[in-house]
mmCIF file of C-alpha atoms and ligand atoms in Angstrom:
data_model
loop_
_atom_site.group_PDB
_atom_site.id
_atom_site.type_symbol
_atom_site.label_atom_id
_atom_site.label_comp_id
_atom_site.label_asym_id
_atom_site.label_seq_id
_atom_site.Cartn_x
_atom_site.Cartn_y
_atom_site.Cartn_z
ATOM 1 C CA MET R 611 13.031 17.594 -1.379
ATOM 2 C CA LYS R 612 10.970 19.623 -3.619
ATOM 3 C CA ASP R 613 13.453 19.406 -6.293
ATOM 4 C CA GLN R 614 13.412 15.006 -5.559
ATOM 5 C CA PRO R 615 11.702 13.404 -8.154
ATOM 6 C CA LYS R 616 8.550 11.611 -6.623
ATOM 7 C CA ALA R 617 7.325 8.623 -7.628
ATOM 8 C CA TYR R 618 3.611 8.130 -8.143
ATOM 9 C CA VAL R 619 2.475 5.484 -5.380
ATOM 10 C CA ILE R 620 0.034 3.270 -6.493
ATOM 11 C CA GLY R 621 -2.042 0.124 -4.127
ATOM 12 C CA PHE R 622 -3.109 -2.822 -4.929
ATOM 13 C CA THR R 623 -4.676 -4.545 -2.219
ATOM 14 C CA GLY R 624 -7.590 -7.546 -1.826
ATOM 15 C CA ALA R 625 -8.161 -10.429 -0.788
ATOM 16 C CA PRO R 626 -5.292 -13.343 -0.939
ATOM 17 C CA GLY R 627 -5.569 -14.809 -4.497
ATOM 18 C CA THR R 628 -7.683 -12.298 -6.055
ATOM 19 C CA GLY R 629 -5.318 -11.876 -8.848
ATOM 20 C CA LYS R 630 -3.500 -8.611 -7.681
ATOM 21 C CA SER R 631 -0.109 -9.988 -8.763
ATOM 22 C CA SER R 632 -1.220 -11.266 -12.223
ATOM 23 C CA LEU R 633 -2.848 -7.276 -12.689
ATOM 24 C CA VAL R 634 0.128 -5.624 -11.484
ATOM 25 C CA ASP R 635 2.441 -8.077 -14.193
ATOM 26 C CA ALA R 636 -0.269 -6.878 -17.088
ATOM 27 C CA LEU R 637 0.056 -3.473 -15.861
ATOM 28 C CA ILE R 638 3.986 -3.687 -15.977
ATOM 29 C CA ALA R 639 3.893 -4.936 -19.335
ATOM 30 C CA SER R 640 1.645 -1.776 -20.504
ATOM 31 C CA LEU R 641 3.941 0.497 -18.877
ATOM 32 C CA ARG R 642 7.048 -0.937 -20.105
ATOM 33 C CA LYS R 643 5.221 0.089 -23.857
ATOM 34 C CA LEU R 644 5.070 3.509 -22.456
ATOM 35 C CA ASP R 645 8.777 3.431 -21.404
ATOM 36 C CA ARG R 646 8.333 3.983 -17.490
ATOM 37 C CA PHE R 647 10.634 2.690 -15.223
ATOM 38 C CA VAL R 648 8.189 0.411 -12.931
ATOM 39 C CA ALA R 649 8.670 -0.782 -9.196
ATOM 40 C CA VAL R 650 7.097 -2.861 -7.666
ATOM 41 C CA ILE R 651 7.247 -3.569 -3.114
ATOM 42 C CA ALA R 652 5.153 -6.718 -2.558
ATOM 43 C CA THR R 653 4.602 -7.065 1.225
ATOM 44 C CA ASP R 654 3.127 -9.526 3.321
ATOM 45 C CA PRO R 655 2.053 -8.536 6.295
ATOM 46 C CA ASN R 656 1.640 -12.090 7.945
ATOM 47 C CA SER R 657 5.335 -13.234 6.569
ATOM 48 C CA PRO R 658 7.990 -12.348 8.768
ATOM 49 C CA PHE R 659 10.124 -13.285 6.122
ATOM 50 C CA THR R 660 9.841 -13.107 2.198
ATOM 51 C CA GLY R 661 8.523 -16.573 0.710
ATOM 52 C CA GLY R 662 5.462 -18.256 0.723
ATOM 53 C CA ALA R 663 3.312 -16.239 -1.185
ATOM 54 C CA ILE R 664 5.615 -14.030 -1.894
ATOM 55 C CA LEU R 665 7.555 -16.194 -3.860
ATOM 56 C CA GLY R 666 4.324 -16.773 -6.085
ATOM 57 C CA ASP R 667 4.258 -12.616 -7.050
ATOM 58 C CA ARG R 668 8.068 -13.066 -7.706
ATOM 59 C CA ILE R 669 7.276 -16.165 -10.283
ATOM 60 C CA ARG R 670 4.202 -14.481 -11.315
ATOM 61 C CA MET R 671 6.419 -11.432 -12.521
ATOM 62 C CA GLN R 672 8.732 -13.404 -13.643
ATOM 63 C CA ARG R 673 8.703 -12.589 -17.085
ATOM 64 C CA HIS R 674 9.956 -8.607 -16.222
ATOM 65 C CA ALA R 675 12.690 -10.456 -13.896
ATOM 66 C CA LEU R 676 15.670 -9.578 -16.514
ATOM 67 C CA ASP R 677 14.400 -6.117 -17.619
ATOM 68 C CA PRO R 678 16.899 -3.200 -15.754
ATOM 69 C CA ARG R 679 13.935 -0.966 -15.804
ATOM 70 C CA VAL R 680 11.378 -2.771 -13.799
ATOM 71 C CA PHE R 681 12.397 -3.609 -9.767
ATOM 72 C CA ILE R 682 10.263 -5.978 -8.150
ATOM 73 C CA ARG R 683 11.273 -6.685 -4.289
ATOM 74 C CA SER R 684 9.400 -8.446 -1.360
ATOM 75 C CA MET R 685 9.703 -7.082 2.325
ATOM 76 C CA GLY R 686 8.567 -9.482 5.189
ATOM 77 C CA ALA R 687 7.199 -7.151 8.393
ATOM 78 C CA ARG R 688 10.016 -7.906 10.562
ATOM 79 C CA GLY R 689 13.029 -6.685 11.200
ATOM 80 C CA HIS R 690 12.321 -3.197 10.086
ATOM 81 C CA LEU R 691 12.017 0.010 12.028
ATOM 82 C CA GLY R 692 8.395 0.508 12.674
ATOM 83 C CA GLY R 693 7.285 -2.491 11.026
ATOM 84 C CA LEU R 694 6.185 -2.521 7.367
ATOM 85 C CA SER R 695 4.975 0.695 6.463
ATOM 86 C CA LEU R 696 7.930 2.600 7.465
ATOM 87 C CA ALA R 697 10.407 0.702 5.489
ATOM 88 C CA ALA R 698 7.944 0.521 2.395
ATOM 89 C CA ARG R 699 8.038 4.304 2.732
ATOM 90 C CA GLU R 700 11.865 4.965 2.767
ATOM 91 C CA SER R 701 11.845 2.365 -0.165
ATOM 92 C CA ILE R 702 9.728 4.368 -2.209
ATOM 93 C CA ARG R 703 11.761 7.664 -1.692
ATOM 94 C CA LEU R 704 14.728 5.838 -2.861
ATOM 95 C CA LEU R 705 12.952 4.627 -5.689
ATOM 96 C CA GLY R 706 11.814 7.797 -6.466
ATOM 97 C CA ALA R 707 14.616 9.105 -6.468
ATOM 98 C CA PHE R 708 16.066 6.708 -9.038
ATOM 99 C CA GLY R 709 13.406 7.410 -11.654
ATOM 100 C CA PHE R 710 10.966 4.683 -11.017
ATOM 101 C CA ASP R 711 7.873 6.155 -11.584
ATOM 102 C CA PRO R 712 5.189 4.744 -10.891
ATOM 103 C CA VAL R 713 6.039 2.357 -7.706
ATOM 104 C CA ILE R 714 3.145 -0.302 -7.270
ATOM 105 C CA LEU R 715 2.535 -1.717 -3.778
ATOM 106 C CA GLU R 716 0.958 -5.194 -3.297
ATOM 107 C CA THR R 717 -0.136 -6.314 -0.376
ATOM 108 C CA VAL R 718 -2.783 -8.521 0.955
ATOM 109 C CA GLY R 719 -5.805 -7.502 2.359
ATOM 110 C CA VAL R 720 -6.018 -9.081 5.939
ATOM 111 C CA GLY R 721 -6.639 -6.759 8.876
ATOM 112 C CA GLN R 722 -5.003 -3.769 8.847
ATOM 113 C CA SER R 723 -2.404 -4.262 6.294
ATOM 114 C CA GLU R 724 -4.839 -2.570 3.419
ATOM 115 C CA LEU R 725 -5.296 0.646 5.568
ATOM 116 C CA GLU R 726 -1.329 0.814 5.474
ATOM 117 C CA VAL R 727 -1.452 0.393 1.895
ATOM 118 C CA ALA R 728 -3.993 3.198 1.608
ATOM 119 C CA ALA R 729 -1.942 5.655 4.046
ATOM 120 C CA ILE R 730 0.916 5.700 1.950
ATOM 121 C CA ALA R 731 -0.567 5.176 -1.819
ATOM 122 C CA ASP R 732 -1.711 8.001 -3.731
ATOM 123 C CA THR R 733 -4.006 5.630 -5.706
ATOM 124 C CA THR R 734 -5.638 2.553 -3.812
ATOM 125 C CA VAL R 735 -6.814 -0.030 -5.747
ATOM 126 C CA VAL R 736 -8.755 -2.899 -4.370
ATOM 127 C CA VAL R 737 -9.543 -5.721 -6.354
ATOM 128 C CA LEU R 738 -12.234 -8.310 -5.815
ATOM 129 C CA THR R 739 -13.688 -11.430 -7.740
ATOM 130 C CA PRO R 740 -16.757 -13.024 -8.802
ATOM 131 C CA ASN R 741 -16.473 -14.794 -5.739
ATOM 132 C CA LEU R 742 -18.059 -11.761 -3.850
ATOM 133 C CA GLY R 743 -17.732 -13.806 -0.539
ATOM 134 C CA ASP R 744 -14.854 -11.700 -0.130
ATOM 135 C CA GLY R 745 -16.234 -8.605 -1.726
ATOM 136 C CA VAL R 746 -18.749 -8.092 1.159
ATOM 137 C CA GLN R 747 -16.594 -9.187 4.051
ATOM 138 C CA MET R 748 -13.859 -6.925 2.683
ATOM 139 C CA ILE R 749 -16.956 -4.137 2.496
ATOM 140 C CA LYS R 750 -17.812 -4.743 5.662
ATOM 141 C CA ALA R 751 -13.913 -4.093 6.871
ATOM 142 C CA GLY R 752 -14.181 -0.233 5.607
ATOM 143 C CA ILE R 753 -12.566 -1.216 2.205
ATOM 144 C CA LEU R 754 -15.223 1.397 0.850
ATOM 145 C CA GLU R 755 -13.455 4.734 2.233
ATOM 146 C CA ILE R 756 -10.022 3.544 1.338
ATOM 147 C CA ALA R 757 -10.817 2.378 -2.371
ATOM 148 C CA ASP R 758 -9.904 5.046 -4.956
ATOM 149 C CA ILE R 759 -10.592 2.158 -7.657
ATOM 150 C CA PHE R 760 -12.269 -0.845 -7.807
ATOM 151 C CA VAL R 761 -11.441 -3.709 -10.067
ATOM 152 C CA VAL R 762 -13.222 -6.616 -10.743
ATOM 153 C CA ASN R 763 -10.744 -9.142 -11.684
ATOM 154 C CA LYS R 764 -11.502 -12.756 -13.215
ATOM 155 C CA ALA R 765 -13.599 -11.312 -15.583
ATOM 156 C CA ASP R 766 -13.553 -14.552 -17.981
ATOM 157 C CA LEU R 767 -15.285 -16.467 -14.821
ATOM 158 C CA GLU R 768 -18.443 -17.327 -14.472
ATOM 159 C CA GLY R 769 -20.821 -14.765 -12.059
ATOM 160 C CA HIS R 770 -18.798 -11.904 -13.243
ATOM 161 C CA HIS R 771 -21.836 -10.034 -14.319
ATOM 162 C CA ARG R 772 -23.677 -10.711 -11.131
ATOM 163 C CA ALA R 773 -20.268 -9.313 -9.165
ATOM 164 C CA LEU R 774 -20.372 -6.330 -11.049
ATOM 165 C CA THR R 775 -23.937 -5.375 -10.634
ATOM 166 C CA GLU R 776 -23.969 -6.543 -6.462
ATOM 167 C CA LEU R 777 -20.533 -4.250 -6.069
ATOM 168 C CA ARG R 778 -22.429 -1.024 -7.809
ATOM 169 C CA SER R 779 -25.398 -1.791 -6.080
ATOM 170 C CA MET R 780 -23.522 -1.862 -2.694
ATOM 171 C CA LEU R 781 -21.745 1.317 -3.430
ATOM 172 C CA SER R 782 -24.814 3.327 -4.330
ATOM 173 C CA LEU R 783 -26.167 2.049 -1.375
ATOM 174 C CA SER R 784 -23.072 3.284 0.907
ATOM 175 C CA ASN R 785 -23.690 6.719 -0.384
ATOM 176 C CA VAL R 786 -24.542 8.344 2.816
ATOM 177 C CA PRO R 787 -26.231 11.767 2.743
ATOM 178 C CA GLY R 788 -24.301 14.770 2.967
ATOM 179 C CA ALA R 789 -21.475 16.800 0.687
ATOM 180 C CA PRO R 790 -21.402 14.642 -2.554
ATOM 181 C CA LYS R 791 -17.680 12.888 -2.449
ATOM 182 C CA ALA R 792 -15.713 14.783 -5.394
ATOM 183 C CA TRP R 793 -14.401 11.561 -6.259
ATOM 184 C CA LYS R 794 -16.617 8.402 -7.074
ATOM 185 C CA PRO R 795 -14.476 5.220 -6.907
ATOM 186 C CA PRO R 796 -14.848 3.823 -10.564
ATOM 187 C CA ILE R 797 -15.688 0.000 -11.121
ATOM 188 C CA ILE R 798 -13.416 -1.422 -13.560
ATOM 189 C CA PRO R 799 -13.507 -4.846 -15.376
ATOM 190 C CA THR R 800 -10.724 -6.714 -15.992
ATOM 191 C CA SER R 801 -9.220 -10.365 -16.851
ATOM 192 C CA ALA R 802 -5.436 -10.398 -15.808
ATOM 193 C CA THR R 803 -4.837 -13.529 -17.325
ATOM 194 C CA ARG R 804 -6.435 -12.569 -20.773
ATOM 195 C CA SER R 805 -4.899 -8.876 -20.323
ATOM 196 C CA GLU R 806 -8.529 -7.180 -20.618
ATOM 197 C CA GLY R 807 -9.421 -4.408 -19.103
ATOM 198 C CA ILE R 808 -5.790 -3.007 -18.313
ATOM 199 C CA ASP R 809 -5.596 -0.019 -20.106
ATOM 200 C CA GLU R 810 -9.070 1.003 -18.584
ATOM 201 C CA LEU R 811 -7.240 0.284 -15.519
ATOM 202 C CA TRP R 812 -4.205 2.472 -16.397
ATOM 203 C CA ALA R 813 -6.864 5.354 -17.130
ATOM 204 C CA ALA R 814 -8.714 5.121 -14.255
ATOM 205 C CA ILE R 815 -5.542 5.379 -12.388
ATOM 206 C CA GLU R 816 -4.585 8.471 -14.520
ATOM 207 C CA SER R 817 -7.558 10.259 -14.101
ATOM 208 C CA HIS R 818 -7.497 9.598 -10.322
ATOM 209 C CA ARG R 819 -3.876 11.227 -10.373
ATOM 210 C CA LYS R 820 -5.272 14.167 -11.977
ATOM 211 C CA TYR R 821 -7.789 14.356 -9.706
ATOM 212 C CA LEU R 822 -5.542 14.749 -6.730
ATOM 213 C CA ALA R 823 -3.220 17.641 -8.751
ATOM 214 C CA SER R 824 -5.964 19.637 -10.079
ATOM 215 C CA THR R 825 -8.050 19.796 -6.820
ATOM 216 C CA GLY R 826 -4.631 20.328 -4.405
ATOM 217 C CA ARG R 827 -5.937 17.141 -2.616
ATOM 218 C CA GLY R 828 -2.790 15.255 -3.380
ATOM 219 C CA GLU R 829 -0.486 18.025 -2.071
ATOM 220 C CA ARG R 830 -2.165 18.083 1.109
ATOM 221 C CA LEU R 831 -2.301 14.412 1.685
ATOM 222 C CA ALA R 832 1.340 14.331 0.619
ATOM 223 C CA ALA R 833 1.752 16.642 3.557
ATOM 224 C CA GLU R 834 -0.054 14.964 5.881
ATOM 225 C CA ARG R 835 1.663 11.997 5.272
ATOM 226 C CA LEU R 836 4.873 13.293 5.774
ATOM 227 C CA LYS R 837 4.210 14.512 9.188
ATOM 228 C CA GLU R 838 2.484 11.328 10.245
ATOM 229 C CA GLU R 839 5.606 9.366 9.120
ATOM 230 C CA THR R 840 7.757 11.737 11.165
ATOM 231 C CA ALA R 841 5.669 11.382 14.320
ATOM 232 C CA GLU R 842 5.815 7.484 13.858
ATOM 233 C CA VAL R 843 9.824 8.011 13.473
ATOM 234 C CA ALA R 844 9.699 9.657 16.422
ATOM 235 C CA ALA R 845 7.994 7.189 18.229
ATOM 236 C CA GLU R 846 10.350 4.381 17.229
ATOM 237 C CA ILE R 847 13.492 6.609 18.286
ATOM 238 C CA ALA R 848 12.240 6.852 21.406
ATOM 239 C CA ARG R 849 11.009 3.516 21.912
ATOM 240 C CA ASP R 850 14.665 2.219 21.324
ATOM 241 C CA ARG R 851 16.041 4.890 23.329
ATOM 242 C CA VAL R 852 13.809 3.738 26.341
ATOM 243 C CA ARG R 853 14.432 0.036 25.630
ATOM 244 C CA ARG R 854 17.908 0.468 25.617
ATOM 245 C CA ALA R 855 18.418 3.089 28.628
ATOM 246 C CA LEU R 856 16.320 0.400 30.919
ATOM 247 C CA ALA R 857 18.494 -2.526 29.594
ATOM 248 C CA GLU R 858 22.249 -0.702 30.323
ATOM 249 C CA ASP R 859 20.623 0.831 33.611
ATOM 250 C CA PRO R 860 19.866 -1.679 35.921
ATOM 251 C CA ALA R 861 19.457 0.913 38.617
ATOM 252 C CA LEU R 862 16.616 2.558 36.725
ATOM 253 C CA ALA R 863 14.944 -0.397 35.548
ATOM 254 C CA GLU R 864 14.922 -1.676 39.537
ATOM 255 C CA ARG R 865 12.996 1.877 40.348
ATOM 256 C CA LEU R 866 10.827 1.334 37.821
ATOM 257 C CA LEU R 867 9.860 -2.056 39.029
ATOM 258 C CA GLU R 868 9.918 -0.694 42.448
ATOM 259 C CA GLU R 869 7.827 2.389 41.614
ATOM 260 C CA GLY R 870 5.488 1.006 38.862
ATOM 261 C CA THR R 871 5.666 4.753 36.926
ATOM 262 C CA PRO R 872 6.138 3.785 33.129
ATOM 263 C CA TYR R 873 4.970 7.629 32.464
ATOM 264 C CA GLY R 874 6.981 9.031 34.610
ATOM 265 C CA THR R 875 9.839 7.298 34.013
ATOM 266 C CA ALA R 876 9.780 7.590 29.957
ATOM 267 C CA GLU R 877 9.720 11.124 30.569
ATOM 268 C CA GLU R 878 12.819 11.060 32.803
ATOM 269 C CA ILE R 879 14.735 8.705 29.846
ATOM 270 C CA LEU R 880 13.279 11.019 27.284
ATOM 271 C CA ASP R 881 14.199 14.320 29.196
ATOM 272 C CA ARG R 882 18.021 12.723 29.170
ATOM 273 C CA LYS R 883 20.443 15.008 27.467
ATOM 274 C CA ARG R 884 22.287 12.387 24.709
HETATM 275 N N1 GTP M 1764 -9.394 -17.209 -14.255
HETATM 276 C C1 GTP M 1764 -8.950 -15.753 -14.161
HETATM 277 N N2 GTP M 1764 -7.515 -16.540 -13.259
HETATM 278 C C2 GTP M 1764 -6.812 -15.381 -12.931
HETATM 279 C C3 GTP M 1764 -7.069 -13.883 -13.440
HETATM 280 N N3 GTP M 1764 -5.895 -13.456 -12.590
HETATM 281 C C4 GTP M 1764 -5.331 -14.072 -11.507
HETATM 282 N N4 GTP M 1764 -5.615 -15.708 -11.836
HETATM 283 C C5 GTP M 1764 -5.272 -16.519 -11.211
HETATM 284 O O1 GTP M 1764 -5.720 -16.081 -9.915
HETATM 285 C C6 GTP M 1764 -4.456 -17.029 -9.101
HETATM 286 C C7 GTP M 1764 -3.990 -15.928 -8.236
HETATM 287 O O2 GTP M 1764 -3.403 -15.210 -8.919
HETATM 288 P P1 GTP M 1764 -2.295 -14.181 -8.024
HETATM 289 O O3 GTP M 1764 -2.068 -12.754 -9.473
HETATM 290 O O4 GTP M 1764 -1.257 -14.575 -7.543
HETATM 291 O O5 GTP M 1764 -3.375 -13.295 -7.033
HETATM 292 P P2 GTP M 1764 -3.060 -12.513 -5.801
HETATM 293 O O6 GTP M 1764 -3.879 -11.818 -5.618
HETATM 294 O O7 GTP M 1764 -1.458 -11.841 -6.175
HETATM 295 O O8 GTP M 1764 -2.507 -13.590 -4.664
HETATM 296 P P3 GTP M 1764 -1.881 -13.345 -3.382
HETATM 297 O O9 GTP M 1764 -0.520 -12.281 -3.689
HETATM 298 O O10 GTP M 1764 -1.449 -14.661 -2.798
HETATM 299 O O11 GTP M 1764 -2.761 -12.490 -2.305
HETATM 300 C C8 GTP M 1764 -3.505 -17.367 -9.899
HETATM 301 O O12 GTP M 1764 -3.476 -19.004 -10.185
HETATM 302 C C9 GTP M 1764 -3.539 -16.745 -11.591
HETATM 303 O O13 GTP M 1764 -3.407 -17.379 -12.663
HETATM 304 C C10 GTP M 1764 -8.433 -14.253 -14.126
HETATM 305 O O14 GTP M 1764 -7.921 -12.417 -14.523
HETATM 306 N N5 GTP M 1764 -9.042 -14.601 -14.472
HETATM 307 MG MG1 MG M 1765 0.199 -11.838 -4.963
#
């Protein structure tokens, strides 16, 4: 495991249409100039299949489609063991082993999905736009804690300056007293469609990566993640065993219905020798 090449994982999250795919597309172009092999996994937690918005994502990154050193795939939520995050983590490991670095994860920030991205990514980029309506909502939803970097995209649109100012003041207000945080999430203005601010964004990602490496925080987080993933996989395996046992053993299922003892029955099934 220690000898396996491991991809650095960058998560992009933000409200629908903030420009995540456009930013990733611009970033891929910069990274290809550095001769990096880049992989992108676009996930849509709302979609059972890979279509709809995700199709738009693929089109947005079309110009890289024929480059063998760029890997772009979409994932829907259903049909994966334990849902999206387990499937994404397994894919990231494989892509890392194949020499892709970084792996970029794009997820629409709705509900829990941005928290899932943050749990997987080494660096989480939260994308906002001058229409800070969505910004304020995101911040209410606890996005503040998960952002390692804020991007205010669509710098070419009116209201961008105000959006930056608002976000800055929101961030300074939210500074709760106590130990100062070692990492202060920078705010990067970008225009994805004009490819502006992309180098600054990459520089911010690099400096976050260096921060994680130099403080040992990256290693601690990776260890925590591996443990948590193992627990999630174990839960999935257990769930599967219990479902199968109940389906294959009508007597057991009947006894469960009579006695109404889910805990006891679950333990009984998991205690069985396989
Ligand atoms: N003016 C302007 N428009 C942009 C910019 N970046 C993206 N857009 C446009 O915003 C729209 C949405 O861009 P996407 O990159 O698909 O946004 P997204 O966040 O990936 O969207 P979802 O995946 O559907 O959540 C497209 O029409 C883009 O052309 C920008 O910097 N400036
Ligand atoms: Mg997109």
